[in-house]
Tab-separated table of C-alpha atoms in Angstrom:
chain	number	residue	atom	x	y	z
J	1	MET	CA	-19.393	-13.892	0.142
J	2	ASN	CA	-18.004	-11.088	-2.024
J	3	SER	CA	-14.790	-11.771	-3.852
J	4	ALA	CA	-11.697	-10.596	-2.000
J	5	PHE	CA	-10.838	-6.925	-2.291
J	6	ARG	CA	-7.496	-6.763	-4.132
J	7	ILE	CA	-4.835	-4.244	-3.132
J	8	LEU	CA	-1.574	-3.849	-5.032
J	9	MET	CA	1.394	-2.159	-3.314
J	10	VAL	CA	3.965	-0.646	-5.683
J	11	CYS	CA	7.486	0.667	-5.187
J	12	THR	CA	10.617	0.726	-7.327
J	13	GLY	CA	12.447	-2.575	-6.836
J	14	ASN	CA	9.840	-4.538	-4.828
J	15	ILE	CA	12.597	-5.349	-2.328
J	16	CYS	CA	12.050	-2.786	0.459
J	17	ARG	CA	8.891	-0.719	0.840
J	18	SER	CA	6.169	-2.581	-1.043
J	19	PRO	CA	6.879	-6.099	0.296
J	20	PHE	CA	7.006	-4.720	3.842
J	21	ALA	CA	3.706	-2.844	3.337
J	22	GLU	CA	2.108	-5.828	1.566
J	23	ARG	CA	2.824	-8.323	4.312
J	24	LEU	CA	1.982	-5.935	7.161
J	25	LEU	CA	-1.385	-4.962	5.663
J	26	GLN	CA	-2.236	-8.551	4.704
J	27	ARG	CA	-1.486	-9.730	8.251
J	28	GLU	CA	-3.709	-7.047	9.768
J	29	PHE	CA	-6.578	-7.678	7.348
J	30	ASP	CA	-6.297	-11.448	7.841
J	31	TYR	CA	-6.748	-10.870	11.558
J	32	LEU	CA	-9.766	-8.558	11.079
J	33	ALA	CA	-11.509	-10.240	8.144
J	34	PRO	CA	-9.955	-13.506	6.981
J	35	GLY	CA	-10.392	-14.093	3.246
J	36	GLU	CA	-11.858	-10.635	2.542
J	37	PHE	CA	-8.616	-9.027	1.296
J	38	SER	CA	-5.781	-10.004	-1.007
J	39	VAL	CA	-2.680	-7.795	-0.848
J	40	GLY	CA	0.146	-8.156	-3.364
J	41	SER	CA	3.087	-6.067	-4.489
J	42	ALA	CA	5.291	-5.304	-7.469
J	43	GLY	CA	8.043	-2.912	-8.520
J	44	THR	CA	8.218	-0.427	-11.370
J	45	HIS	CA	11.865	-1.398	-11.964
J	46	ALA	CA	12.024	-4.747	-10.178
J	47	VAL	CA	14.384	-7.531	-11.095
J	48	ASP	CA	12.104	-10.568	-10.954
J	49	GLY	CA	13.076	-12.982	-8.214
J	50	SER	CA	15.241	-10.561	-6.219
J	51	PRO	CA	15.099	-11.071	-2.445
J	52	VAL	CA	14.049	-8.463	0.103
J	53	GLN	CA	16.891	-6.342	1.461
J	54	PRO	CA	18.419	-7.718	4.707
J	55	GLU	CA	17.580	-4.511	6.590
J	56	VAL	CA	13.906	-4.923	5.683
J	57	LEU	CA	13.995	-8.573	6.725
J	58	ARG	CA	15.237	-7.495	10.163
J	59	LEU	CA	12.617	-4.769	10.558
J	60	ALA	CA	9.874	-7.119	9.411
J	61	ALA	CA	10.997	-9.836	11.834
J	62	GLN	CA	10.825	-7.303	14.691
J	63	ARG	CA	7.157	-6.779	13.780
J	64	GLY	CA	6.464	-10.495	13.399
J	65	ILE	CA	6.219	-10.280	9.609
J	66	ASP	CA	7.694	-13.150	7.604
J	67	LEU	CA	9.419	-11.992	4.422
J	68	GLU	CA	11.788	-14.949	4.037
J	69	GLY	CA	11.520	-16.352	0.526
J	70	PHE	CA	9.778	-13.257	-0.851
J	71	ALA	CA	10.655	-12.715	-4.536
J	72	ALA	CA	10.345	-9.380	-6.325
J	73	ARG	CA	7.930	-9.035	-9.264
J	74	SER	CA	7.954	-6.524	-12.104
J	75	LEU	CA	4.838	-4.392	-12.355
J	76	GLU	CA	2.665	-5.435	-15.267
J	77	GLN	CA	-0.409	-3.772	-16.712
J	78	SER	CA	-2.537	-6.830	-15.880
J	79	MET	CA	-1.649	-6.534	-12.168
J	80	ILE	CA	-2.907	-2.960	-12.126
J	81	GLN	CA	-6.081	-3.836	-14.022
J	82	GLU	CA	-6.876	-6.715	-11.654
J	83	ALA	CA	-6.399	-4.590	-8.515
J	84	ASP	CA	-9.306	-2.805	-6.863
J	85	LEU	CA	-6.916	-0.334	-5.226
J	86	VAL	CA	-3.278	0.491	-5.995
J	87	LEU	CA	-1.205	1.964	-3.166
J	88	VAL	CA	2.170	3.272	-4.277
J	89	MET	CA	5.087	4.423	-2.182
J	90	ASP	CA	5.634	7.772	-3.890
J	91	ARG	CA	4.164	10.117	-6.465
J	92	GLY	CA	6.570	8.901	-9.176
J	93	HIS	CA	5.174	5.404	-8.799
J	94	ARG	CA	1.638	6.752	-9.182
J	95	ARG	CA	2.675	8.312	-12.482
J	96	ASP	CA	4.244	5.012	-13.607
J	97	VAL	CA	1.079	3.066	-12.706
J	98	VAL	CA	-1.215	5.473	-14.542
J	99	LEU	CA	1.029	5.481	-17.626
J	100	LYS	CA	0.735	1.668	-17.768
J	101	ALA	CA	-3.008	1.641	-17.041
J	102	PRO	CA	-4.689	5.067	-17.425
J	103	LYS	CA	-8.023	3.801	-16.075
J	104	ALA	CA	-6.304	3.223	-12.710
J	105	LEU	CA	-6.018	6.973	-12.085
J	106	ARG	CA	-9.065	7.062	-9.782
J	107	THR	CA	-7.984	4.053	-7.717
J	108	THR	CA	-4.256	4.776	-7.374
J	109	PHE	CA	-2.978	6.679	-4.346
J	110	THR	CA	0.258	6.974	-2.467
J	111	LEU	CA	0.027	4.899	0.707
J	112	ARG	CA	0.381	7.939	2.955
J	113	GLU	CA	-2.092	10.015	0.911
J	114	PHE	CA	-4.680	7.244	1.186
J	115	ALA	CA	-4.122	6.944	4.935
J	116	ARG	CA	-4.478	10.732	5.269
J	117	ILE	CA	-7.795	11.007	3.399
J	118	LEU	CA	-9.375	7.766	4.624
J	119	PRO	CA	-10.751	9.105	7.937
J	120	GLY	CA	-12.882	11.587	5.965
J	121	VAL	CA	-14.505	8.914	3.779
J	122	PRO	CA	-17.796	7.623	5.206
J	123	PRO	CA	-18.000	3.816	5.243
J	124	GLU	CA	-20.828	1.796	3.803
J	125	ARG	CA	-22.361	0.505	7.029
J	126	GLY	CA	-23.634	-3.030	7.204
J	127	ALA	CA	-21.584	-4.270	4.261
J	128	ALA	CA	-19.084	-7.099	4.508
J	129	PRO	CA	-15.486	-5.813	4.593
J	130	ALA	CA	-14.737	-6.566	0.926
J	131	GLY	CA	-18.007	-4.940	-0.142
J	132	ARG	CA	-17.329	-1.892	2.032
J	133	TRP	CA	-13.896	-1.518	0.418
J	134	HIS	CA	-15.333	-1.842	-3.092
J	135	SER	CA	-17.574	1.136	-2.217
J	136	LEU	CA	-14.606	2.919	-0.662
J	137	SER	CA	-12.530	2.626	-3.838
J	138	ALA	CA	-15.326	4.393	-5.727
J	139	LEU	CA	-15.709	7.125	-3.090
J	140	ALA	CA	-12.099	7.839	-2.102
J	141	PRO	CA	-11.125	9.890	-5.190
J	142	ARG	CA	-13.746	12.487	-4.204
J	143	TYR	CA	-11.781	13.124	-1.015
J	144	ARG	CA	-8.412	13.556	-2.692
J	145	ASN	CA	-7.032	17.028	-2.134
J	146	THR	CA	-3.734	18.841	-1.877
J	147	PRO	CA	-2.015	17.974	1.383
J	148	ILE	CA	-1.275	20.587	3.990
J	149	GLY	CA	2.442	21.191	3.758
J	150	SER	CA	4.548	19.602	1.053
J	151	ALA	CA	3.147	17.046	-1.387
J	152	ALA	CA	6.327	15.094	-0.573
J	153	ASP	CA	4.657	14.334	2.791
J	154	ASP	CA	2.652	11.719	0.873
J	155	ASP	CA	5.798	9.829	-0.179
J	156	VAL	CA	7.398	6.968	1.748
J	157	VAL	CA	11.168	7.483	1.878
J	158	ASP	CA	13.202	5.069	-0.275
J	159	PRO	CA	15.757	3.402	2.015
J	160	PHE	CA	17.571	1.356	-0.645
J	161	SER	CA	21.373	1.516	-0.138
J	162	ARG	CA	20.987	4.112	2.602
J	163	PRO	CA	21.781	4.063	6.332
J	164	MET	CA	19.700	1.940	8.719
J	165	ARG	CA	18.023	5.058	10.136
J	166	ILE	CA	16.378	5.597	6.717
J	167	TYR	CA	15.064	2.012	6.774
J	168	GLU	CA	13.658	2.765	10.230
J	169	GLN	CA	12.060	5.960	8.872
J	170	MET	CA	10.478	3.885	6.073
J	171	ASP	CA	9.200	1.410	8.668
J	172	ALA	CA	7.639	4.216	10.713
J	173	GLN	CA	5.990	5.834	7.674
J	174	VAL	CA	4.559	2.574	6.318
J	175	THR	CA	3.423	1.347	9.721
J	176	SER	CA	1.731	4.627	10.602
J	177	ALA	CA	-0.175	4.643	7.307
J	178	ILE	CA	-1.266	1.033	7.715
J	179	VAL	CA	-2.418	1.678	11.286
J	180	SER	CA	-4.657	4.473	9.908
J	181	ILE	CA	-6.033	2.162	7.225
J	182	VAL	CA	-6.718	-0.640	9.695
J	183	ASN	CA	-8.309	1.777	12.168
J	184	TRP	CA	-10.724	2.918	9.455
J	185	GLU	CA	-11.763	-0.678	8.843
J	186	VAL	CA	-12.125	-1.382	12.580
J	187	SER	CA	-14.299	1.703	13.098
J	188	SER	CA	-16.375	0.904	9.997
J	189	GLY	CA	-17.224	-2.683	10.827
């Protein structure tokens, strides 16, 4: 079996967007291909050990995602270097990742950007899921282009210290992107 394909989710504090995206994507991949994927997360300005925001805990629980006991981690260069794919929540995070690890430029995307371009990337048929995703990480940069509309459409809104409706908007944006990612894997298998 190939080694697990490693995905790193990155946001600012690692207490809202990236833990939610990490656990949702890991759950979906565990259902589709147990042991083929390892999804983690970190924050560009995280306070190590901080808990997930209560609003995110509630939204996650509504989706059957367990975030109790989650502890924030600060983004380190080694995390980026060990990841096969880095999915960030906004364009500022992509800049931060690439400044820490310039070689990650080709394999770092915003979550929504990656979900937008993924349907156009042909899968490697017949490969195990982890192998298919290793090929995908090499191919995906060729499909990167300027989005129709505003480049801000590729960002996931930051709900921290904002009204609940912004947390719900974050939930919808992350979930929609992950559904696109999972659908690509389902149709590729």
